[in-house]
Amino acid sequence: MKIFTTTKALREYLLLQIRNLRQTIGLVPTMGALHEGHLSLIRQAQLCNSVVVCSIFVNPTQFNDPKDLEKYPRTLEADIKMLEQVNCNVLFNPDVNEIYDTHEQWHLPIGKLENLLEGKFRPGHYQGVTQIVFILFKLVEPDSAFFGQKDYQQFLIISKMVKLKRIPVKLVMCPIKRDPDGLAMSSRNIHLSPGERRHALVLSRALNWVKNNFEPSHISRLKKEAELMIGHEPGVELGYFEIANGDTLTPADAGTQKIVALVAARVGKTRLIDNVVIS
Ligand code: PAF
């Protein structure tokens, strides 16, 4: 695997060795602390492209809480081994100055999606996410880019950015990877104690319960029951549970066609999110 830490070296390599040979590039942007969920994105990218670029960059502009940024797990050596095991072709692992070398302001008119759900709890988060993904798209010029369904709202917002900025890239949403007990894989799971991990299972349990008992005319009752289920779990503090329109993330009603249930909660000190597509 080739490892680049500078944008110049990465661009030269991609232009001279890859683009000139008319090979396609798949990009998997990550913040590292890789797990099977990330590897499934790499495998999916390999199925559709000649070359796969994975980026590992803990992007400061998407953290509104400096403690959260400081605490974010960094496991570069283990990440490199995992990427080599799945035959990823290129790792781009720049430092902050390499990415944000000028003081350019960034503001994308994301619209209502920006301040709903995750956006409400993490003001400015999606401006930071779109800022870094835009920079990576301009740098790598991928044919396709791969993101996990776990960050469902992020995927919708990146899709909006691609439309607004007219970026010629195909976006692919890959299914959530779960541990055998149902917990959605996340880099943040590292912080859970064994007890917290057990309590965190209430999130996937509540989502599945809503999916299995779904009735369009009972949305508000299902939402309340899921909230109660999570609220009764010790050590779990609910952020939101929403049964939403899968395109706009506004609350679904009996006539909504595409429905997704989304949840966020703090388990101990760790904030987790999860979701399930209902229809
Ligand atoms: O989903 C993530 O890990 C990050 O938000 C992303 C897309 C890599 C941007 O920093």
PDB file of C-alpha atoms and ligand atoms in Angstrom:
ATOM      1  CA  MET A   1       0.000   0.000   0.000  1.00  0.00           C
ATOM      2  CA  LYS A   2       1.259   3.481  -0.859  1.00  0.00           C
ATOM      3  CA  ILE A   3       1.058   5.974   2.008  1.00  0.00           C
ATOM      4  CA  PHE A   4       0.968   9.713   1.339  1.00  0.00           C
ATOM      5  CA  THR A   5       0.975  12.504   3.873  1.00  0.00           C
ATOM      6  CA  THR A   6       1.144  15.468   1.465  1.00  0.00           C
ATOM      7  CA  THR A   7      -1.467  16.611  -1.021  1.00  0.00           C
ATOM      8  CA  LYS A   8       1.244  17.246  -3.652  1.00  0.00           C
ATOM      9  CA  ALA A   9       2.594  13.693  -3.555  1.00  0.00           C
ATOM     10  CA  LEU A  10      -0.892  12.200  -3.553  1.00  0.00           C
ATOM     11  CA  ARG A  11      -2.022  14.264  -6.541  1.00  0.00           C
ATOM     12  CA  GLU A  12       1.115  13.524  -8.535  1.00  0.00           C
ATOM     13  CA  TYR A  13       0.748   9.808  -7.932  1.00  0.00           C
ATOM     14  CA  LEU A  14      -2.946   9.740  -8.803  1.00  0.00           C
ATOM     15  CA  LEU A  15      -2.440  11.788 -11.951  1.00  0.00           C
ATOM     16  CA  LEU A  16       0.674  10.100 -13.306  1.00  0.00           C
ATOM     17  CA  GLN A  17       0.141   6.514 -12.210  1.00  0.00           C
ATOM     18  CA  ILE A  18      -3.617   6.133 -12.109  1.00  0.00           C
ATOM     19  CA  ARG A  19      -5.522   8.667 -14.199  1.00  0.00           C
ATOM     20  CA  ASN A  20      -3.093   8.492 -17.101  1.00  0.00           C
ATOM     21  CA  LEU A  21      -3.764   4.754 -17.302  1.00  0.00           C
ATOM     22  CA  ARG A  22      -7.513   5.477 -17.310  1.00  0.00           C
ATOM     23  CA  GLN A  23      -8.052   3.586 -14.091  1.00  0.00           C
ATOM     24  CA  THR A  24     -11.032   4.417 -11.864  1.00  0.00           C
ATOM     25  CA  ILE A  25     -10.620   5.629  -8.301  1.00  0.00           C
ATOM     26  CA  GLY A  26     -12.847   4.810  -5.321  1.00  0.00           C
ATOM     27  CA  LEU A  27     -12.486   6.980  -2.226  1.00  0.00           C
ATOM     28  CA  VAL A  28     -13.265   5.875   1.340  1.00  0.00           C
ATOM     29  CA  PRO A  29     -12.962   8.898   3.669  1.00  0.00           C
ATOM     30  CA  THR A  30     -12.482   7.956   7.344  1.00  0.00           C
ATOM     31  CA  MET A  31     -11.245   9.379  10.616  1.00  0.00           C
ATOM     32  CA  GLY A  32      -9.337   6.175  11.405  1.00  0.00           C
ATOM     33  CA  ALA A  33      -9.786   3.810  14.374  1.00  0.00           C
ATOM     34  CA  LEU A  34     -10.845   1.422  11.657  1.00  0.00           C
ATOM     35  CA  HIS A  35     -13.164  -1.525  12.217  1.00  0.00           C
ATOM     36  CA  GLU A  36     -14.992  -4.087  10.099  1.00  0.00           C
ATOM     37  CA  GLY A  37     -17.521  -1.412   9.072  1.00  0.00           C
ATOM     38  CA  HIS A  38     -14.776   0.625   7.385  1.00  0.00           C
ATOM     39  CA  LEU A  39     -13.307  -2.507   5.787  1.00  0.00           C
ATOM     40  CA  SER A  40     -16.702  -3.287   4.259  1.00  0.00           C
ATOM     41  CA  LEU A  41     -16.570   0.157   2.585  1.00  0.00           C
ATOM     42  CA  ILE A  42     -13.104  -0.622   1.208  1.00  0.00           C
ATOM     43  CA  ARG A  43     -14.313  -3.989  -0.126  1.00  0.00           C
ATOM     44  CA  GLN A  44     -17.328  -2.367  -1.767  1.00  0.00           C
ATOM     45  CA  ALA A  45     -15.070   0.301  -3.309  1.00  0.00           C
ATOM     46  CA  GLN A  46     -12.773  -2.447  -4.648  1.00  0.00           C
ATOM     47  CA  LEU A  47     -15.699  -4.131  -6.403  1.00  0.00           C
ATOM     48  CA  CYS A  48     -16.363  -1.012  -8.488  1.00  0.00           C
ATOM     49  CA  ASN A  49     -12.902   0.538  -8.993  1.00  0.00           C
ATOM     50  CA  SER A  50      -9.364  -0.242 -10.156  1.00  0.00           C
ATOM     51  CA  VAL A  51      -7.802   1.693  -7.281  1.00  0.00           C
ATOM     52  CA  VAL A  52      -9.051   2.435  -3.773  1.00  0.00           C
ATOM     53  CA  VAL A  53      -7.878   5.435  -1.764  1.00  0.00           C
ATOM     54  CA  CYS A  54      -8.654   5.493   1.950  1.00  0.00           C
ATOM     55  CA  SER A  55      -8.141   8.734   3.848  1.00  0.00           C
ATOM     56  CA  ILE A  56      -7.527   8.872   7.575  1.00  0.00           C
ATOM     57  CA  PHE A  57      -7.906  12.384   8.933  1.00  0.00           C
ATOM     58  CA  VAL A  58      -9.450  13.369  12.250  1.00  0.00           C
ATOM     59  CA  ASN A  59     -11.062  16.529  10.961  1.00  0.00           C
ATOM     60  CA  PRO A  60     -11.048  19.276  13.618  1.00  0.00           C
ATOM     61  CA  THR A  61     -13.657  21.452  11.896  1.00  0.00           C
ATOM     62  CA  GLN A  62     -16.442  18.914  12.437  1.00  0.00           C
ATOM     63  CA  PHE A  63     -15.992  18.751  16.229  1.00  0.00           C
ATOM     64  CA  ASN A  64     -17.890  21.361  18.204  1.00  0.00           C
ATOM     65  CA  ASP A  65     -16.518  20.004  21.480  1.00  0.00           C
ATOM     66  CA  PRO A  66     -12.698  20.247  21.825  1.00  0.00           C
ATOM     67  CA  LYS A  67     -12.742  17.420  24.415  1.00  0.00           C
ATOM     68  CA  ASP A  68     -14.483  15.130  21.943  1.00  0.00           C
ATOM     69  CA  LEU A  69     -11.790  15.925  19.352  1.00  0.00           C
ATOM     70  CA  GLU A  70      -9.005  15.248  21.840  1.00  0.00           C
ATOM     71  CA  LYS A  71     -10.615  11.981  22.955  1.00  0.00           C
ATOM     72  CA  TYR A  72     -11.288  10.686  19.442  1.00  0.00           C
ATOM     73  CA  PRO A  73      -9.438   7.345  19.131  1.00  0.00           C
ATOM     74  CA  ARG A  74      -6.236   7.390  17.063  1.00  0.00           C
ATOM     75  CA  THR A  75      -4.851   3.963  16.155  1.00  0.00           C
ATOM     76  CA  LEU A  76      -2.769   4.582  13.029  1.00  0.00           C
ATOM     77  CA  GLU A  77      -0.471   1.533  13.238  1.00  0.00           C
ATOM     78  CA  ALA A  78      -3.357  -0.897  13.635  1.00  0.00           C
ATOM     79  CA  ASP A  79      -5.274   0.941  10.884  1.00  0.00           C
ATOM     80  CA  ILE A  80      -2.378   0.531   8.433  1.00  0.00           C
ATOM     81  CA  LYS A  81      -2.214  -3.210   9.163  1.00  0.00           C
ATOM     82  CA  MET A  82      -5.949  -3.585   8.558  1.00  0.00           C
ATOM     83  CA  LEU A  83      -5.784  -1.648   5.291  1.00  0.00           C
ATOM     84  CA  GLU A  84      -2.865  -3.790   4.118  1.00  0.00           C
ATOM     85  CA  GLN A  85      -4.770  -6.963   4.986  1.00  0.00           C
ATOM     86  CA  VAL A  86      -7.652  -5.946   2.693  1.00  0.00           C
ATOM     87  CA  ASN A  87      -5.236  -4.796  -0.054  1.00  0.00           C
ATOM     88  CA  CYS A  88      -6.198  -1.147  -0.017  1.00  0.00           C
ATOM     89  CA  ASN A  89      -4.014   0.590  -2.628  1.00  0.00           C
ATOM     90  CA  VAL A  90      -3.487   4.048  -1.163  1.00  0.00           C
ATOM     91  CA  LEU A  91      -3.678   5.613   2.286  1.00  0.00           C
ATOM     92  CA  PHE A  92      -3.809   9.393   2.541  1.00  0.00           C
ATOM     93  CA  ASN A  93      -2.942  10.452   6.087  1.00  0.00           C
ATOM     94  CA  PRO A  94      -2.223  14.187   6.133  1.00  0.00           C
ATOM     95  CA  ASP A  95      -1.770  16.375   9.174  1.00  0.00           C
ATOM     96  CA  VAL A  96      -3.994  19.344   9.886  1.00  0.00           C
ATOM     97  CA  ASN A  97      -1.718  21.999   8.327  1.00  0.00           C
ATOM     98  CA  GLU A  98      -1.542  20.064   5.099  1.00  0.00           C
ATOM     99  CA  ILE A  99      -5.331  20.227   4.717  1.00  0.00           C
ATOM    100  CA  TYR A 100      -6.104  23.638   6.167  1.00  0.00           C
ATOM    101  CA  ASP A 101      -3.106  25.616   4.920  1.00  0.00           C
ATOM    102  CA  THR A 102      -5.105  28.761   4.141  1.00  0.00           C
ATOM    103  CA  HIS A 103      -7.789  30.479   6.178  1.00  0.00           C
ATOM    104  CA  GLU A 104     -10.530  30.082   3.618  1.00  0.00           C
ATOM    105  CA  GLN A 105     -14.018  30.387   5.061  1.00  0.00           C
ATOM    106  CA  TRP A 106     -16.468  27.586   4.331  1.00  0.00           C
ATOM    107  CA  HIS A 107     -20.212  27.828   4.358  1.00  0.00           C
ATOM    108  CA  LEU A 108     -22.504  25.553   2.415  1.00  0.00           C
ATOM    109  CA  PRO A 109     -26.234  26.380   2.197  1.00  0.00           C
ATOM    110  CA  ILE A 110     -27.297  22.922   3.368  1.00  0.00           C
ATOM    111  CA  GLY A 111     -30.835  23.988   4.295  1.00  0.00           C
ATOM    112  CA  LYS A 112     -33.122  22.377   6.873  1.00  0.00           C
ATOM    113  CA  LEU A 113     -31.172  19.112   7.072  1.00  0.00           C
ATOM    114  CA  GLU A 114     -28.279  20.960   8.710  1.00  0.00           C
ATOM    115  CA  ASN A 115     -30.050  21.720  11.986  1.00  0.00           C
ATOM    116  CA  LEU A 116     -32.166  18.598  12.463  1.00  0.00           C
ATOM    117  CA  LEU A 117     -31.294  15.595  14.662  1.00  0.00           C
ATOM    118  CA  GLU A 118     -27.459  15.358  14.739  1.00  0.00           C
ATOM    119  CA  GLY A 119     -27.186  18.951  13.532  1.00  0.00           C
ATOM    120  CA  LYS A 120     -29.223  20.192  16.491  1.00  0.00           C
ATOM    121  CA  PHE A 121     -26.983  18.375  18.965  1.00  0.00           C
ATOM    122  CA  ARG A 122     -23.732  19.235  17.180  1.00  0.00           C
ATOM    123  CA  PRO A 123     -23.982  22.800  15.797  1.00  0.00           C
ATOM    124  CA  GLY A 124     -21.583  23.355  12.899  1.00  0.00           C
ATOM    125  CA  HIS A 125     -20.825  19.645  12.562  1.00  0.00           C
ATOM    126  CA  TYR A 126     -22.109  19.290   9.001  1.00  0.00           C
ATOM    127  CA  GLN A 127     -20.351  22.443   7.814  1.00  0.00           C
ATOM    128  CA  GLY A 128     -17.116  20.773   8.973  1.00  0.00           C
ATOM    129  CA  VAL A 129     -18.006  17.432   7.398  1.00  0.00           C
ATOM    130  CA  THR A 130     -18.875  18.977   4.022  1.00  0.00           C
ATOM    131  CA  GLN A 131     -15.751  21.155   4.169  1.00  0.00           C
ATOM    132  CA  ILE A 132     -13.393  18.193   4.525  1.00  0.00           C
ATOM    133  CA  VAL A 133     -15.265  15.926   2.116  1.00  0.00           C
ATOM    134  CA  PHE A 134     -15.218  18.722  -0.497  1.00  0.00           C
ATOM    135  CA  ILE A 135     -11.447  19.128  -0.031  1.00  0.00           C
ATOM    136  CA  LEU A 136     -10.938  15.361  -0.391  1.00  0.00           C
ATOM    137  CA  PHE A 137     -13.144  15.199  -3.497  1.00  0.00           C
ATOM    138  CA  LYS A 138     -11.191  18.039  -5.149  1.00  0.00           C
ATOM    139  CA  LEU A 139      -7.898  16.391  -4.271  1.00  0.00           C
ATOM    140  CA  VAL A 140      -8.624  12.788  -5.226  1.00  0.00           C
ATOM    141  CA  GLU A 141     -11.290  13.380  -7.916  1.00  0.00           C
ATOM    142  CA  PRO A 142     -12.796   9.963  -7.234  1.00  0.00           C
ATOM    143  CA  ASP A 143     -15.190   8.246  -9.620  1.00  0.00           C
ATOM    144  CA  SER A 144     -17.122   6.982  -6.617  1.00  0.00           C
ATOM    145  CA  ALA A 145     -17.039   7.552  -2.857  1.00  0.00           C
ATOM    146  CA  PHE A 146     -18.263   5.224  -0.119  1.00  0.00           C
ATOM    147  CA  PHE A 147     -19.941   6.126   3.178  1.00  0.00           C
ATOM    148  CA  GLY A 148     -21.652   4.092   5.892  1.00  0.00           C
ATOM    149  CA  GLN A 149     -25.406   4.096   6.458  1.00  0.00           C
ATOM    150  CA  LYS A 150     -24.738   4.556  10.181  1.00  0.00           C
ATOM    151  CA  ASP A 151     -24.201   8.255   9.435  1.00  0.00           C
ATOM    152  CA  TYR A 152     -27.446   8.441   7.460  1.00  0.00           C
ATOM    153  CA  GLN A 153     -27.872  12.212   7.833  1.00  0.00           C
ATOM    154  CA  GLN A 154     -24.256  12.746   6.800  1.00  0.00           C
ATOM    155  CA  PHE A 155     -24.911  10.814   3.579  1.00  0.00           C
ATOM    156  CA  LEU A 156     -27.961  12.965   2.725  1.00  0.00           C
ATOM    157  CA  ILE A 157     -25.974  16.139   3.365  1.00  0.00           C
ATOM    158  CA  ILE A 158     -22.966  15.014   1.319  1.00  0.00           C
ATOM    159  CA  SER A 159     -25.386  14.131  -1.514  1.00  0.00           C
ATOM    160  CA  LYS A 160     -26.755  17.678  -1.294  1.00  0.00           C
ATOM    161  CA  MET A 161     -23.227  19.126  -1.401  1.00  0.00           C
ATOM    162  CA  VAL A 162     -22.396  17.070  -4.488  1.00  0.00           C
ATOM    163  CA  LYS A 163     -25.481  18.466  -6.221  1.00  0.00           C
ATOM    164  CA  LEU A 164     -24.867  22.075  -5.122  1.00  0.00           C
ATOM    165  CA  LYS A 165     -21.194  21.995  -6.146  1.00  0.00           C
ATOM    166  CA  ARG A 166     -21.859  19.850  -9.244  1.00  0.00           C
ATOM    167  CA  ILE A 167     -19.151  17.342  -8.351  1.00  0.00           C
ATOM    168  CA  PRO A 168     -18.992  14.421 -10.798  1.00  0.00           C
ATOM    169  CA  VAL A 169     -18.783  11.610  -8.241  1.00  0.00           C
ATOM    170  CA  LYS A 170     -21.063   8.655  -7.570  1.00  0.00           C
ATOM    171  CA  LEU A 171     -21.951   8.322  -3.875  1.00  0.00           C
ATOM    172  CA  VAL A 172     -22.536   4.861  -2.458  1.00  0.00           C
ATOM    173  CA  MET A 173     -24.180   4.189   0.913  1.00  0.00           C
ATOM    174  CA  CYS A 174     -23.048   0.879   2.437  1.00  0.00           C
ATOM    175  CA  PRO A 175     -25.107  -1.037   5.040  1.00  0.00           C
ATOM    176  CA  ILE A 176     -24.389  -0.765   8.768  1.00  0.00           C
ATOM    177  CA  LYS A 177     -22.064  -3.456  10.118  1.00  0.00           C
ATOM    178  CA  ARG A 178     -23.097  -4.839  13.495  1.00  0.00           C
ATOM    179  CA  ASP A 179     -21.432  -6.944  16.124  1.00  0.00           C
ATOM    180  CA  PRO A 180     -23.170 -10.319  16.656  1.00  0.00           C
ATOM    181  CA  ASP A 181     -25.161  -8.845  19.591  1.00  0.00           C
ATOM    182  CA  GLY A 182     -26.571  -6.084  17.335  1.00  0.00           C
ATOM    183  CA  LEU A 183     -24.434  -3.099  18.382  1.00  0.00           C
ATOM    184  CA  ALA A 184     -23.649  -0.932  15.357  1.00  0.00           C
ATOM    185  CA  MET A 185     -19.886  -0.866  14.789  1.00  0.00           C
ATOM    186  CA  SER A 186     -18.347   2.508  15.599  1.00  0.00           C
ATOM    187  CA  SER A 187     -14.873   3.823  16.352  1.00  0.00           C
ATOM    188  CA  ARG A 188     -16.359   5.239  19.552  1.00  0.00           C
ATOM    189  CA  ASN A 189     -17.328   1.773  20.881  1.00  0.00           C
ATOM    190  CA  ILE A 190     -13.699   1.525  22.095  1.00  0.00           C
ATOM    191  CA  HIS A 191     -14.692   3.860  24.951  1.00  0.00           C
ATOM    192  CA  LEU A 192     -17.541   1.656  26.256  1.00  0.00           C
ATOM    193  CA  SER A 193     -16.969  -0.433  29.397  1.00  0.00           C
ATOM    194  CA  PRO A 194     -18.387  -3.997  29.206  1.00  0.00           C
ATOM    195  CA  GLY A 195     -21.405  -2.857  31.284  1.00  0.00           C
ATOM    196  CA  GLU A 196     -22.023   0.215  29.109  1.00  0.00           C
ATOM    197  CA  ARG A 197     -21.725  -1.925  26.026  1.00  0.00           C
ATOM    198  CA  ARG A 198     -24.545  -4.163  27.313  1.00  0.00           C
ATOM    199  CA  HIS A 199     -26.760  -1.150  28.026  1.00  0.00           C
ATOM    200  CA  ALA A 200     -25.968   0.302  24.573  1.00  0.00           C
ATOM    201  CA  LEU A 201     -27.745  -2.680  22.993  1.00  0.00           C
ATOM    202  CA  VAL A 202     -31.049  -1.002  23.842  1.00  0.00           C
ATOM    203  CA  LEU A 203     -30.517   1.271  20.819  1.00  0.00           C
ATOM    204  CA  SER A 204     -30.555  -1.486  18.189  1.00  0.00           C
ATOM    205  CA  ARG A 205     -33.260  -3.305  20.188  1.00  0.00           C
ATOM    206  CA  ALA A 206     -35.543  -0.251  20.098  1.00  0.00           C
ATOM    207  CA  LEU A 207     -34.894   0.333  16.386  1.00  0.00           C
ATOM    208  CA  ASN A 208     -35.662  -3.292  15.514  1.00  0.00           C
ATOM    209  CA  TRP A 209     -38.741  -3.283  17.695  1.00  0.00           C
ATOM    210  CA  VAL A 210     -40.074  -0.267  15.778  1.00  0.00           C
ATOM    211  CA  LYS A 211     -39.230  -1.883  12.449  1.00  0.00           C
ATOM    212  CA  ASN A 212     -40.897  -5.179  13.370  1.00  0.00           C
ATOM    213  CA  ASN A 213     -44.035  -3.530  14.768  1.00  0.00           C
ATOM    214  CA  PHE A 214     -44.263  -0.765  12.191  1.00  0.00           C
ATOM    215  CA  GLU A 215     -47.754   0.471  11.330  1.00  0.00           C
ATOM    216  CA  PRO A 216     -48.035   3.762   9.392  1.00  0.00           C
ATOM    217  CA  SER A 217     -50.971   4.893  11.524  1.00  0.00           C
ATOM    218  CA  HIS A 218     -49.156   4.273  14.839  1.00  0.00           C
ATOM    219  CA  ILE A 219     -45.973   6.300  14.295  1.00  0.00           C
ATOM    220  CA  SER A 220     -46.321   8.559  17.335  1.00  0.00           C
ATOM    221  CA  ARG A 221     -47.134   5.615  19.647  1.00  0.00           C
ATOM    222  CA  LEU A 222     -44.149   3.612  18.311  1.00  0.00           C
ATOM    223  CA  LYS A 223     -41.858   6.598  18.826  1.00  0.00           C
ATOM    224  CA  LYS A 224     -43.074   7.079  22.419  1.00  0.00           C
ATOM    225  CA  GLU A 225     -42.615   3.413  23.245  1.00  0.00           C
ATOM    226  CA  ALA A 226     -39.097   3.377  21.799  1.00  0.00           C
ATOM    227  CA  GLU A 227     -38.279   6.500  23.839  1.00  0.00           C
ATOM    228  CA  LEU A 228     -39.595   4.810  26.995  1.00  0.00           C
ATOM    229  CA  MET A 229     -37.637   1.636  26.278  1.00  0.00           C
ATOM    230  CA  ILE A 230     -34.407   3.618  25.952  1.00  0.00           C
ATOM    231  CA  GLY A 231     -35.279   5.939  28.836  1.00  0.00           C
ATOM    232  CA  HIS A 232     -35.630   2.951  31.195  1.00  0.00           C
ATOM    233  CA  GLU A 233     -32.194   1.556  30.374  1.00  0.00           C
ATOM    234  CA  PRO A 234     -29.701   2.407  33.149  1.00  0.00           C
ATOM    235  CA  GLY A 235     -26.783   4.639  32.133  1.00  0.00           C
ATOM    236  CA  VAL A 236     -28.375   5.594  28.807  1.00  0.00           C
ATOM    237  CA  GLU A 237     -29.377   9.203  28.193  1.00  0.00           C
ATOM    238  CA  LEU A 238     -31.538   9.605  25.096  1.00  0.00           C
ATOM    239  CA  GLY A 239     -30.681  12.432  22.680  1.00  0.00           C
ATOM    240  CA  TYR A 240     -33.430  11.781  20.153  1.00  0.00           C
ATOM    241  CA  PHE A 241     -35.449   8.953  18.656  1.00  0.00           C
ATOM    242  CA  GLU A 242     -37.134   9.915  15.403  1.00  0.00           C
ATOM    243  CA  ILE A 243     -39.207   8.065  12.855  1.00  0.00           C
ATOM    244  CA  ALA A 244     -38.515  10.242   9.860  1.00  0.00           C
ATOM    245  CA  ASN A 245     -38.951  10.797   6.163  1.00  0.00           C
ATOM    246  CA  GLY A 246     -35.870   9.114   4.646  1.00  0.00           C
ATOM    247  CA  ASP A 247     -35.169  12.040   2.302  1.00  0.00           C
ATOM    248  CA  THR A 248     -35.846  15.077   4.486  1.00  0.00           C
ATOM    249  CA  LEU A 249     -35.475  13.603   8.013  1.00  0.00           C
ATOM    250  CA  THR A 250     -38.589  15.524   9.101  1.00  0.00           C
ATOM    251  CA  PRO A 251     -41.019  13.474  11.230  1.00  0.00           C
ATOM    252  CA  ALA A 252     -42.825  10.847   9.147  1.00  0.00           C
ATOM    253  CA  ASP A 253     -46.607  10.597   8.992  1.00  0.00           C
ATOM    254  CA  ALA A 254     -49.015   7.914   7.800  1.00  0.00           C
ATOM    255  CA  GLY A 255     -48.498   8.955   4.159  1.00  0.00           C
ATOM    256  CA  THR A 256     -44.668   8.947   4.146  1.00  0.00           C
ATOM    257  CA  GLN A 257     -43.232   6.412   1.678  1.00  0.00           C
ATOM    258  CA  LYS A 258     -39.555   6.231   2.585  1.00  0.00           C
ATOM    259  CA  ILE A 259     -39.117   5.857   6.340  1.00  0.00           C
ATOM    260  CA  VAL A 260     -36.055   5.609   8.537  1.00  0.00           C
ATOM    261  CA  ALA A 261     -35.863   5.423  12.340  1.00  0.00           C
ATOM    262  CA  LEU A 262     -32.851   7.180  13.851  1.00  0.00           C
ATOM    263  CA  VAL A 263     -31.533   7.316  17.384  1.00  0.00           C
ATOM    264  CA  ALA A 264     -28.773   9.069  19.316  1.00  0.00           C
ATOM    265  CA  ALA A 265     -27.935   8.525  22.972  1.00  0.00           C
ATOM    266  CA  ARG A 266     -25.159   9.012  25.451  1.00  0.00           C
ATOM    267  CA  VAL A 267     -24.049   5.765  27.072  1.00  0.00           C
ATOM    268  CA  GLY A 268     -21.840   6.727  29.982  1.00  0.00           C
ATOM    269  CA  LYS A 269     -19.665   9.417  28.406  1.00  0.00           C
ATOM    270  CA  THR A 270     -19.891   8.035  24.867  1.00  0.00           C
ATOM    271  CA  ARG A 271     -22.337   9.418  22.326  1.00  0.00           C
ATOM    272  CA  LEU A 272     -23.676   6.752  19.950  1.00  0.00           C
ATOM    273  CA  ILE A 273     -25.943   6.913  16.902  1.00  0.00           C
ATOM    274  CA  ASP A 274     -27.764   4.190  15.002  1.00  0.00           C
ATOM    275  CA  ASN A 275     -30.624   3.838  12.510  1.00  0.00           C
ATOM    276  CA  VAL A 276     -32.712   1.379  10.579  1.00  0.00           C
ATOM    277  CA  VAL A 277     -34.448   1.789   7.253  1.00  0.00           C
ATOM    278  CA  ILE A 278     -38.083   0.771   7.693  1.00  0.00           C
ATOM    279  CA  SER A 279     -39.430   1.145   4.176  1.00  0.00           C
TER     280      SER A 279
HETATM  281  O1  PAF B   1     -17.873   9.635   8.717  1.00  0.00           O
HETATM  282  C1  PAF B   1     -16.737  10.037   9.041  1.00  0.00           C
HETATM  283  O2  PAF B   1     -15.888   9.287   9.525  1.00  0.00           O
HETATM  284  C2  PAF B   1     -16.380  11.510   8.818  1.00  0.00           C
HETATM  285  O3  PAF B   1     -17.459  12.322   9.100  1.00  0.00           O
HETATM  286  C3  PAF B   1     -15.811  11.774   7.419  1.00  0.00           C
HETATM  287  C4  PAF B   1     -16.846  11.515   6.334  1.00  0.00           C
HETATM  288  C5  PAF B   1     -14.589  10.923   7.179  1.00  0.00           C
HETATM  289  C6  PAF B   1     -15.397  13.241   7.306  1.00  0.00           C
HETATM  290  O4  PAF B   1     -14.422  13.567   8.243  1.00  0.00           O
END
